[in-house]
Short mmCIF file of N, CA and C in Angstrom, two decimals:
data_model
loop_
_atom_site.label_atom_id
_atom_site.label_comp_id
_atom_site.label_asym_id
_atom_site.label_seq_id
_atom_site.Cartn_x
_atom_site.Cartn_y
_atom_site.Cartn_z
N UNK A 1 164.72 144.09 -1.50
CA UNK A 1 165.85 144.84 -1.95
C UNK A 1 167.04 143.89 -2.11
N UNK A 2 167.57 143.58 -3.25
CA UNK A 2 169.03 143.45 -3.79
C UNK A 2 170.02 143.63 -2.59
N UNK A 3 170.66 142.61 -2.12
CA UNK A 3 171.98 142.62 -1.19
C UNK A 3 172.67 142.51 -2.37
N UNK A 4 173.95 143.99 -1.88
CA UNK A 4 174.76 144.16 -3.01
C UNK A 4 176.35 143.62 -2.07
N UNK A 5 177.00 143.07 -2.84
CA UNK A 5 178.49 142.73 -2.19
C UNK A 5 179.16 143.77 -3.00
N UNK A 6 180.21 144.38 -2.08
CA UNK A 6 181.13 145.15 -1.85
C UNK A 6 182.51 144.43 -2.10
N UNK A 7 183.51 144.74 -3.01
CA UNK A 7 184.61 143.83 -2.58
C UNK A 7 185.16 144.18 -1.39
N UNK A 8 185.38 143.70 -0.85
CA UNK A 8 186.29 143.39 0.99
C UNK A 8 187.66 143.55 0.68
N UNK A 9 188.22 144.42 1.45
CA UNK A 9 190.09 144.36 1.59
C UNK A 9 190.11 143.22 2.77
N UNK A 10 191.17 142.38 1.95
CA UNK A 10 191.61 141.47 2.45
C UNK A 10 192.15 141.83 3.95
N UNK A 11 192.00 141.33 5.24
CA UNK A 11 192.23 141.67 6.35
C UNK A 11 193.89 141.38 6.33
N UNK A 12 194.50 140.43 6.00
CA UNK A 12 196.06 140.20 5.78
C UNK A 12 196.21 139.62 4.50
N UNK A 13 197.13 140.22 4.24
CA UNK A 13 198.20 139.58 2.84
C UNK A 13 199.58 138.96 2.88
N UNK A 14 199.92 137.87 3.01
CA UNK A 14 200.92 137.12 2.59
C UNK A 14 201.93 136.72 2.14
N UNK A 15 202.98 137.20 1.48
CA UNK A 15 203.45 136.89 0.55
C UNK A 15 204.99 136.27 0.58
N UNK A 16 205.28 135.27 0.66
CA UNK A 16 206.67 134.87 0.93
C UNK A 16 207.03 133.47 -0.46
N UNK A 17 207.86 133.85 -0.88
CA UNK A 17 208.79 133.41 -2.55
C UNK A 17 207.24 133.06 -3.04
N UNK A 18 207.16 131.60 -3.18
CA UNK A 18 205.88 131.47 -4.23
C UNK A 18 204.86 131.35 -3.47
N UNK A 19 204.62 131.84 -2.33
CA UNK A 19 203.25 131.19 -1.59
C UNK A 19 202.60 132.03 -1.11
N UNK A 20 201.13 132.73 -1.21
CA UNK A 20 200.88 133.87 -1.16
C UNK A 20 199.47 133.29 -0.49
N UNK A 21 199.24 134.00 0.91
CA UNK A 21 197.99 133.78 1.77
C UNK A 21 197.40 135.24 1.90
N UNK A 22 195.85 134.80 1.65
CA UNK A 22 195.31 136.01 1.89
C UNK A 22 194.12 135.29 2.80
N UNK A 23 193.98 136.42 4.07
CA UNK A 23 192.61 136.26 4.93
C UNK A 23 191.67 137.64 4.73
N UNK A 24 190.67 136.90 4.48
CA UNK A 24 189.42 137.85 3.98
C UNK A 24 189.25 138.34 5.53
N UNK A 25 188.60 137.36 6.44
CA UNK A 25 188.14 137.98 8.08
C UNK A 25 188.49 137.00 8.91
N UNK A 26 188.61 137.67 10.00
CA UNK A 26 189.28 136.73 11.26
C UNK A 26 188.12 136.66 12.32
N UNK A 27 187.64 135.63 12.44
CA UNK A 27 186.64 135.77 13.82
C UNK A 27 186.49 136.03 14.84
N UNK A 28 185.97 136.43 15.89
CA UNK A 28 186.34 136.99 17.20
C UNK A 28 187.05 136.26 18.14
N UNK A 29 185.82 135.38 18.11
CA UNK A 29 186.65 133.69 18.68
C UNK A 29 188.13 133.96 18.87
N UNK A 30 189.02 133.29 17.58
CA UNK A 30 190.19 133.14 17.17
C UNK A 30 191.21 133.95 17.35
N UNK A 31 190.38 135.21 17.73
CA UNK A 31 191.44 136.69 18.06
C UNK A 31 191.34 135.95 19.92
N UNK A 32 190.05 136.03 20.53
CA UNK A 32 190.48 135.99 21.67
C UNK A 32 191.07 134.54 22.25
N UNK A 33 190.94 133.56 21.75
CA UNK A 33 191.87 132.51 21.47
C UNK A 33 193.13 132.41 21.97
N UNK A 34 193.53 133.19 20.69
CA UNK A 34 195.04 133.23 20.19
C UNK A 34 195.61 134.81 21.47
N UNK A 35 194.69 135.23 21.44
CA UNK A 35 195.46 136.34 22.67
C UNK A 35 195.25 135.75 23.98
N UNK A 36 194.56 135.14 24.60
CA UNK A 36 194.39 134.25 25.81
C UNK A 36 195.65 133.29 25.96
N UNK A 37 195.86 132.76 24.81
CA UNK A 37 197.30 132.01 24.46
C UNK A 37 198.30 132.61 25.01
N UNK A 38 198.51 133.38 24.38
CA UNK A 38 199.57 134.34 24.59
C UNK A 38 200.10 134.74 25.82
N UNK A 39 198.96 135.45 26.41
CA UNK A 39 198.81 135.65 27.39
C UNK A 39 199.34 134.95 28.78
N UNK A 40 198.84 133.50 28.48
CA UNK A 40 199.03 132.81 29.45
C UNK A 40 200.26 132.25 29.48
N UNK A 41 200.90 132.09 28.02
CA UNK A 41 201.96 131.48 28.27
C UNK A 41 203.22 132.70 28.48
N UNK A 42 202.86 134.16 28.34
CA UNK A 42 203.98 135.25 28.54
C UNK A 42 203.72 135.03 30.28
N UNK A 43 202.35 135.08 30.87
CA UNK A 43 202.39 135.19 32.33
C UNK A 43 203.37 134.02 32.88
N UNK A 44 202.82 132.90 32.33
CA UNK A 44 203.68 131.60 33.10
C UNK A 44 205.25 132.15 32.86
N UNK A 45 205.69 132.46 32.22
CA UNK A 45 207.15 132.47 31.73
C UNK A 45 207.96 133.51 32.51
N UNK A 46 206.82 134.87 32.34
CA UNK A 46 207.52 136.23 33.37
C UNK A 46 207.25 135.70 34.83
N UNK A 47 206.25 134.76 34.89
CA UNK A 47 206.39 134.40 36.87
C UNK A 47 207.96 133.81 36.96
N UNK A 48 207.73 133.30 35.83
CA UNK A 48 209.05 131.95 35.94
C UNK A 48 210.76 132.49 36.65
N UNK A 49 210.66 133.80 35.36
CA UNK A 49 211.87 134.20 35.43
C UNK A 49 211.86 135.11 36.15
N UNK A 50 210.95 135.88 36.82
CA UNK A 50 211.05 136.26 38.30
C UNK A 50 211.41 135.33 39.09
N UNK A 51 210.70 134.10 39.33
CA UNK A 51 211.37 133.52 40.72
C UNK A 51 212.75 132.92 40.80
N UNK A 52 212.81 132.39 39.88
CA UNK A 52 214.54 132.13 39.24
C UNK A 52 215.61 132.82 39.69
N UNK A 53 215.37 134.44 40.06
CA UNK A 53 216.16 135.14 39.63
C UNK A 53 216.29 135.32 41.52
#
């Protein structure tokens, strides 16, 4: 059987003066990555400015 492609909505669109990014899919990886990131550096920062204070 024929694998048929579907066009895909772009997961994000882009668009700022002439430069226009589009992401088809984001990997799982890279989501939990980039939120582990986050994460760690909002925790370090809210310990921070708790003890500061």
């Amino acid at each position: 059987m024929p694998r048929t492609e579907e066009k895909q909505q772009p997961v994000l669109e882009l668009r700022i003066g002439g430069v226009y990014v589009v992401v088809q899919r984001i990997s799982p990886w890279l989501v939990a990555a980039v939120v582990t990131a986050l994460v760690a550096t909002m925790g370090s920062s809210l310990a921070a400015w708790f003890t500061s204070r």
